[in-house]
XYZ file of C-alpha atoms in Angstrom:
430
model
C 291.922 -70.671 97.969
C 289.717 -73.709 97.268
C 286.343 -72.746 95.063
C 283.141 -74.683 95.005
C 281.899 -75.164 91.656
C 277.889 -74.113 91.689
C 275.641 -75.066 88.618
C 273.412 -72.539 88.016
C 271.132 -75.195 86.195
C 270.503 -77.003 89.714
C 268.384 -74.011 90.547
C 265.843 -74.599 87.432
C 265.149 -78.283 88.340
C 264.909 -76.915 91.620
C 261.775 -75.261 90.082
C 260.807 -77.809 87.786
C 260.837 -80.275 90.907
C 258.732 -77.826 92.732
C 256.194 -77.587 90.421
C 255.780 -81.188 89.301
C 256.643 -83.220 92.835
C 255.872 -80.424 95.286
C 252.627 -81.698 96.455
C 253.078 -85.385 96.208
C 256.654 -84.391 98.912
C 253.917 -82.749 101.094
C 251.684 -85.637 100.993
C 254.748 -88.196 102.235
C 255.594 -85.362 104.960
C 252.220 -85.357 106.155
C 251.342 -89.392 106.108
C 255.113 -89.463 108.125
C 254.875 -86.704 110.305
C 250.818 -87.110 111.354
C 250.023 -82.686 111.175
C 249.538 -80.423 107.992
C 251.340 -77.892 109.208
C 254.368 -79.426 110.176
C 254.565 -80.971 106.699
C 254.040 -77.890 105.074
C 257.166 -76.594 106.977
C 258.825 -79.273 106.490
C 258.655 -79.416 102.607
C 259.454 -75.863 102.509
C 262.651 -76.018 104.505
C 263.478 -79.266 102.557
C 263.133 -76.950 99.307
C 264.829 -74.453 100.746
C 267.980 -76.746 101.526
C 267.706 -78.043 98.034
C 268.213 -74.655 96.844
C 271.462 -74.227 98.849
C 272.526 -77.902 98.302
C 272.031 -78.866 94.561
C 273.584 -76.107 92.769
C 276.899 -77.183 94.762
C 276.634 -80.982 95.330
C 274.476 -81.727 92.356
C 270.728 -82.966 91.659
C 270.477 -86.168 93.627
C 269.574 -89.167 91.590
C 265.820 -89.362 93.217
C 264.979 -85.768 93.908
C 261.802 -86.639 95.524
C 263.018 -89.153 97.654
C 266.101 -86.309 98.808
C 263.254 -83.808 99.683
C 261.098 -86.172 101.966
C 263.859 -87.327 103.581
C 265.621 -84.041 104.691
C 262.291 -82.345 105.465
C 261.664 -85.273 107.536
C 264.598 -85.136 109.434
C 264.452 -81.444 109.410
C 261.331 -81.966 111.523
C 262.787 -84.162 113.835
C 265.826 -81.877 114.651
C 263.344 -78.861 115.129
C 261.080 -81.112 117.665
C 264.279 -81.798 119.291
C 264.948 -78.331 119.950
C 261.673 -77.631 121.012
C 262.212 -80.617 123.282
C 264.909 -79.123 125.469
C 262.124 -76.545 126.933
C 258.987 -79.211 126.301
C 259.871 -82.713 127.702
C 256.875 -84.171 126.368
C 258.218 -83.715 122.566
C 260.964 -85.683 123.251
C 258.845 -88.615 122.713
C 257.104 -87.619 119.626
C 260.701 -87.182 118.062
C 262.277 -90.168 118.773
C 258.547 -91.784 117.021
C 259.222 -90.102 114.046
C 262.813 -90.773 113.975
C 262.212 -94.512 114.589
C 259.123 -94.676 112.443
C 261.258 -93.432 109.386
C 263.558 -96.760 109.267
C 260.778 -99.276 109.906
C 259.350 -101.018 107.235
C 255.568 -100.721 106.087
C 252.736 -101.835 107.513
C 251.777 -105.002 105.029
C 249.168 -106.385 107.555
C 246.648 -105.671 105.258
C 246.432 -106.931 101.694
C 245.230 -103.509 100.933
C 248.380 -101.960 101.972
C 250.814 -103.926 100.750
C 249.066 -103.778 97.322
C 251.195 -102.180 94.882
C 249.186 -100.077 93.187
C 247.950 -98.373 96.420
C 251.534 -97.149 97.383
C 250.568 -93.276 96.842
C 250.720 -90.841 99.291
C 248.664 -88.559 97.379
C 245.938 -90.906 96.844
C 246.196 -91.723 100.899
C 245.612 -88.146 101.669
C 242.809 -87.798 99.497
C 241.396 -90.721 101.324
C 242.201 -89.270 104.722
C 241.037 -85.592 103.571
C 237.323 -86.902 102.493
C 236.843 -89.489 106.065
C 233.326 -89.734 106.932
C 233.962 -88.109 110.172
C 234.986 -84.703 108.354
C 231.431 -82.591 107.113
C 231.144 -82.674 103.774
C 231.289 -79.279 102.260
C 235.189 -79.597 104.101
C 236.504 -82.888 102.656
C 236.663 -81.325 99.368
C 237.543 -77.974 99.835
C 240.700 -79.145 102.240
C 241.534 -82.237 99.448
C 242.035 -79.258 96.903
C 243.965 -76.836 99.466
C 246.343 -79.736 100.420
C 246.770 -81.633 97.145
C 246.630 -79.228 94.723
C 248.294 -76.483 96.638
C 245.528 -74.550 95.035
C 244.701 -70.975 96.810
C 241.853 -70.339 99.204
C 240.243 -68.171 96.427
C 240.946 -70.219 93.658
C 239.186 -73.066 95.968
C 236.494 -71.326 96.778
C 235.923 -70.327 93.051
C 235.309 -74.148 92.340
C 232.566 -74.290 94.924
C 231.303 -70.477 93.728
C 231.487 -69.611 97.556
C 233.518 -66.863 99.545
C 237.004 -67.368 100.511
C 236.473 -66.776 104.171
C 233.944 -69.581 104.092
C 236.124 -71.855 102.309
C 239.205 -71.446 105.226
C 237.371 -71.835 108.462
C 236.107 -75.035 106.553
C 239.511 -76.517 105.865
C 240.696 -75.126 110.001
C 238.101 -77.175 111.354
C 238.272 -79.804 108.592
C 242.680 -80.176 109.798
C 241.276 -79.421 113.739
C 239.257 -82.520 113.339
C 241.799 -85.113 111.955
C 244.124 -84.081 114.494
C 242.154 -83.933 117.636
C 240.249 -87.442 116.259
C 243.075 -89.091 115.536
C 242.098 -89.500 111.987
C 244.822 -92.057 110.345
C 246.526 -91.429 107.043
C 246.101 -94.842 105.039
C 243.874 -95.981 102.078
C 240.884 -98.013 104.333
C 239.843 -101.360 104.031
C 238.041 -102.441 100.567
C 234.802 -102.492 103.190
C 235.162 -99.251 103.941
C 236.043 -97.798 100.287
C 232.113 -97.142 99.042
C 231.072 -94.240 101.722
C 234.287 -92.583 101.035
C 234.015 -92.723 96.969
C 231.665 -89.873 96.044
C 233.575 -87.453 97.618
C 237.348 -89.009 96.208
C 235.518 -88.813 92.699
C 234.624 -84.969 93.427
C 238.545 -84.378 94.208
C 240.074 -86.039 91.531
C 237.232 -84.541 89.134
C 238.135 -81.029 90.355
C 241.814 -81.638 90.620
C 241.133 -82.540 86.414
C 239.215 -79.263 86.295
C 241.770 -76.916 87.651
C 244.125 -78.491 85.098
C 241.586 -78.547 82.333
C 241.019 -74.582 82.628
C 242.779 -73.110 84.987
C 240.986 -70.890 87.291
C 243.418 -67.701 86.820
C 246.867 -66.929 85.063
C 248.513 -66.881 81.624
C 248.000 -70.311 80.900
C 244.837 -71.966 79.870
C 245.830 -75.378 81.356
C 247.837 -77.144 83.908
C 249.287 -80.388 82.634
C 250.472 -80.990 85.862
C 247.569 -81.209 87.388
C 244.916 -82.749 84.785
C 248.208 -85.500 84.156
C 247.654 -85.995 88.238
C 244.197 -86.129 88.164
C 244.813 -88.945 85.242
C 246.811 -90.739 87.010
C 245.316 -90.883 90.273
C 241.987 -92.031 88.652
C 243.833 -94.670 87.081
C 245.171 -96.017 90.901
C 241.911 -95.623 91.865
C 239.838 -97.805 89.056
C 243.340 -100.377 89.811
C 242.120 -100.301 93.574
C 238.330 -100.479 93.186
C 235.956 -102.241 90.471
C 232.992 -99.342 90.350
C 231.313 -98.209 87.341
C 231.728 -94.129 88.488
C 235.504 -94.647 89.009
C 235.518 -95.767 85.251
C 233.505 -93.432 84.676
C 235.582 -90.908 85.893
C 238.476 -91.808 84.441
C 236.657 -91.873 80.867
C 235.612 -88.585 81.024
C 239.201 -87.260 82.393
C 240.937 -89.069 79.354
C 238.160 -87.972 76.813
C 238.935 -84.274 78.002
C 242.535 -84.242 78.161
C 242.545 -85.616 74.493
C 241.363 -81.822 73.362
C 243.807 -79.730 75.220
C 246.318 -79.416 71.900
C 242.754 -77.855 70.162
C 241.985 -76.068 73.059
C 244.341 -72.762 72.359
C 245.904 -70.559 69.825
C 249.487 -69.814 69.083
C 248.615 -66.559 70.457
C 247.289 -68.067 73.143
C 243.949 -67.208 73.036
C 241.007 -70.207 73.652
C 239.545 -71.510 70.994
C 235.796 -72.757 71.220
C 235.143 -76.395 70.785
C 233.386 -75.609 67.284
C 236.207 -73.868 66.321
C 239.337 -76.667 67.190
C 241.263 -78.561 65.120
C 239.934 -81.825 65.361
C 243.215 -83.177 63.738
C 245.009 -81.820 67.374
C 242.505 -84.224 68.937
C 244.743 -87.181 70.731
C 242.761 -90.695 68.858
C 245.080 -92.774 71.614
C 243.456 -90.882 74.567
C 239.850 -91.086 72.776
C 240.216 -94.578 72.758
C 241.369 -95.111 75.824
C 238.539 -93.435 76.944
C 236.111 -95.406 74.910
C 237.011 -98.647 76.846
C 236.442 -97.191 80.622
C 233.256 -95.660 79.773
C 232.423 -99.062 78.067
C 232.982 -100.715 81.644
C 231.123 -97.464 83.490
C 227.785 -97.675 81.079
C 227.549 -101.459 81.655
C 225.811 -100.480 84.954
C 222.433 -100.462 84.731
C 222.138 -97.086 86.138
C 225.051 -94.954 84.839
C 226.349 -92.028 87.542
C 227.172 -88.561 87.181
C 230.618 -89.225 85.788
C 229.777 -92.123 83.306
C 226.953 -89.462 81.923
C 229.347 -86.767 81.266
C 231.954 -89.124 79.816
C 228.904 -89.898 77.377
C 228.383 -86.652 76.405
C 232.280 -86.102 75.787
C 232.341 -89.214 73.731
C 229.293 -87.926 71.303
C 231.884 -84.801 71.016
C 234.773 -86.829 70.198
C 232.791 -89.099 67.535
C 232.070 -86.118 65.828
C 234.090 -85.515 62.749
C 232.908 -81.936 62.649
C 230.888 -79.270 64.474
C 228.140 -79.903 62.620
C 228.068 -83.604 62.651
C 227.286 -82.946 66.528
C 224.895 -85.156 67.471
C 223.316 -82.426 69.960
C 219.688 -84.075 70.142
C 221.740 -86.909 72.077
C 223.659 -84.540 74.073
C 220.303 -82.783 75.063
C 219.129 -86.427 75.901
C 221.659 -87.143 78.599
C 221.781 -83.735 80.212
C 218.726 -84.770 80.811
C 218.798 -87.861 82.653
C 222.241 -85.968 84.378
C 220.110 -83.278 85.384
C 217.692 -85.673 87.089
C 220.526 -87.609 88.636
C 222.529 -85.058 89.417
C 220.657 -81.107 89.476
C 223.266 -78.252 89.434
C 223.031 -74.639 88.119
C 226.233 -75.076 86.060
C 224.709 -78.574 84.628
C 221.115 -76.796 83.776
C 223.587 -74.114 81.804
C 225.520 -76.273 79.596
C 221.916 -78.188 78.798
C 220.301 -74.828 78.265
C 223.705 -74.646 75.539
C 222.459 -77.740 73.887
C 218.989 -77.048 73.916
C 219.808 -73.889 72.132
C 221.926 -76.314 69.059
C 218.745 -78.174 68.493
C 216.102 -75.706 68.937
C 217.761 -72.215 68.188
C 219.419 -69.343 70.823
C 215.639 -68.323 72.124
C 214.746 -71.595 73.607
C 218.609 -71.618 75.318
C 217.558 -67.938 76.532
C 214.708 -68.777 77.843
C 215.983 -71.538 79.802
C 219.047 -69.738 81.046
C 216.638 -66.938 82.274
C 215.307 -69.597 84.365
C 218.514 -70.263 86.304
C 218.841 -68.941 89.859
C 220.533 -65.599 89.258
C 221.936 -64.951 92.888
C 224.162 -68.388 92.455
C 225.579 -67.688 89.073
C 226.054 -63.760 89.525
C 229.753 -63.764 89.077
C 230.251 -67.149 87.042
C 231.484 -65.431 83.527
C 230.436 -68.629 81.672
C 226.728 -68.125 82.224
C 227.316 -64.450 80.902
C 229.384 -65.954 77.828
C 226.681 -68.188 77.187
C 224.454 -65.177 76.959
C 226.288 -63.419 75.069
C 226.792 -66.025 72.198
C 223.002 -66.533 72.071
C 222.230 -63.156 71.825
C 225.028 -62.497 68.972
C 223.103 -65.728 67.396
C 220.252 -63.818 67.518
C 221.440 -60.659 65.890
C 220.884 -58.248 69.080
C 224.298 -57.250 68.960
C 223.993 -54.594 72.030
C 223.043 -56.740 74.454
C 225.712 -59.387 73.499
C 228.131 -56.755 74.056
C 226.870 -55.907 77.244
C 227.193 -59.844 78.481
C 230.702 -59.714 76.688
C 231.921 -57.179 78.525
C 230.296 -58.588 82.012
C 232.241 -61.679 81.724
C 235.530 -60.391 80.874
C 234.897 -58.317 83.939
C 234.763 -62.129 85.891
C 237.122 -64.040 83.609
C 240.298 -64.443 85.423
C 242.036 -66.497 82.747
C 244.590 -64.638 80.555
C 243.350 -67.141 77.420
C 239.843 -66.258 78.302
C 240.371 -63.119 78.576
C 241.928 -62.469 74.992
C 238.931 -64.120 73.492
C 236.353 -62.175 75.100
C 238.479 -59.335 74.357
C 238.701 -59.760 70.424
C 234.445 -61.174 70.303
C 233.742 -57.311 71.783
C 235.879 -55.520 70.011
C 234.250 -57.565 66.569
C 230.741 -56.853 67.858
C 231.190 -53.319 69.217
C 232.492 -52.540 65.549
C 229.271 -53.507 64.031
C 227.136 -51.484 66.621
C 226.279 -48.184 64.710
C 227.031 -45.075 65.922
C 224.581 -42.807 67.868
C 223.217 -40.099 64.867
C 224.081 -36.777 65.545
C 221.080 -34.221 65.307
């Protein structure tokens, strides 16, 4: 009887591939096959034939390539079936099947530059059209591209999940029925789709910064994504917010070795090992937020980066420069007002002026917005453990490890209440 040899070690990379090129297969699938939800099939029966392929035949040479191409033709053989009881498939799947052998479109210089041939930075381009509303291009970008859940999505925008998935229905409803092409668009038609490509990458970065739930504190798949899709995008467009961007993505990424215990638990900027800090990244950095401040009015992203670099310059905690930190939340909070901005100023205030002034300005925040976001309750906490009233910083602590979803987070905020509730005298007997 003849045996077929299976490697068991086909089925990790099968894993590994899913994790690292998962998304980036489902952005090919969807540019090739025109629908969302035929791509998403698609990659997942592509997957799935890896699964029973690989372990017997052996990890292709070019995994991703492999996947794309047998989901692709996956989809084809499924429209064909369909086709036998819907004539008007037919068509579609001999389309796809002759679309897959022709060669690109290069009738544009925009298309046939190099640097633009990305699938996932032509989805987020299709994903945030001007035709789509606005509180949708986003919140579909970070569904589709990140593979990130409805909740976790609708945590970034500190909205309800049901909100957040009849926007990305109508948001996919609307490229279909409109015919909404999946290409990077002309270098005219780049600057009224940037803002909202800047919010994507920015929150792709953020999921992989500090993850929004699990055992990890980051995702280095995704802030290394983020990364490198702002680097295609300051390649494709000259603009002082894409360098902006990108500076405050590398400045961020250079803490992550700082940003956690061997335990695993988070450790507080103050607290990190500036010696974990990555100088290459830092400087790298340095020389895109160079190019983004040489506008004479600096965005959003250029502002943070700012602030990040005045971190990074620091040799020390206390060598924090925070009077210039509180100077360009400032001007960010003029440019750019958001609760979660007006708390991390209200942080810096408290540096140069002491814990009351931060309390009083956090107080000041709209309450019903920031309910259930556990950092505004950390911040209160720390300010009021600053201040000695170790009660009430107990009673924040324990609020926010009520919200925290991270596993990191949630060892910290374990071990600060368990070291204040110690101190808290007991209740005299009579």
């Amino acid at each position: 009887m003849c045996t077929v040899s299976v490697n068991p070690a086909a089925l990790t990379v099968v894993e590994e591939v899913y994790r690292a090129d998962s998304r980036r297969v489902l952005a090919t699938l969807i540019r090739l096959l025109g629908d969302f939800e035929r791509a998403e099939e698609a990659m997942h029966d592509a997957f799935r034939a890896a699964i029973e392929t690989w372990p017997k035949s052996g990890v292709p040479e070019n995994p991703r390539a492999w996947l794309v191409s047998t989901g692709r033709f996956k989809a084809i053989d499924a429209y064909r079936r369909q086709a036998r009881m819907d004539a008007s498939l037919t068509e579609l799947a001999y389309r796809w099947e002759r679309e897959s052998v022709s060669p690109p479109d290069t009738d544009s210089d925009i298309n046939s530059d190099p640097c633009v041939e990305d699938d996932q930075l032509r989805l987020i381009f299709t994903c945030c059209h001007p035709a789509l509303p606005p509180d949708a291009r986003v919140a579909m970008a970070l569904r589709e591209i990140c593979g990130l859940k409805t909740e976790e999505v609708a945590r970034a925008f500190l909205t309800g999940p049901p909100t957040i998935a009849k926007r990305i229905v109508r948001a996919k409803a609307k490229i279909r029925d409109a015919g909404i092409p999946y290409e990077i668009p002309s270098r005219e038609e780049l600057p009224e789709r940037l803002e909202s490509v800047l919010q994507v990458i920015y929150l792709i970065f953020t999921e992989g910064y500090s993850a929004s739930a699990g055992d990890s504190l980051t995702r280095p798949d995704l802030s290394g994504e983020a990364i490198r899709l702002g680097r295609l995008l300051t390649g494709l467009l000259s603009h002082p917010e894409a360098e902006g961007l990108l500076a405050l993505l590398l400045l961020q990424e250079s803490r992550r070795a700082a940003r956690s215990s061997p335990q695993g638990e988070i450790v507080l900027l103050d607290e990190q090992d500036r010696s974990l800090w990555d100088q290459a990244l830092i400087a790298d950095g340095a020389v895109h937020l160079s190019s983004a401040l040489a506008s004479p009015t600096p965005g959003p992203y250029a502002l943070q980066a700012a602030i990040a670099a005045v971190h990074a310059q620091a040799a020390t905690a206390a060598a924090t420069d925070w009077a210039k930190i509180v100077e360009l939340y400032d001007t960010l909070l003029l440019l750019s007002p958001s609760p979660v901005i007006a708390l991390n100023r209200a942080v810096a205030v408290s540096m140069v002026q002491g814990p009351l002034a931060g309390l009083a300005l956090i107080d000041e925040l709209p309450a019903n917005e920031l309910a259930d976001f556990y950092p505004v309750h950390v911040a209160r906490a720390d300010l009021c453990r600053r201040l000695g009233r170790t009660r009430e910083s107990c009673s924040h602590y324990a609020r926010a490890l009520q919200l925290a979803q991270q596993q990191p987070v949630r060892l910290f905020l374990t071990r600060r209440l368990q070291e204040l509730q110690a101190r808290v005298p007991s209740p005299q007997v009579p």
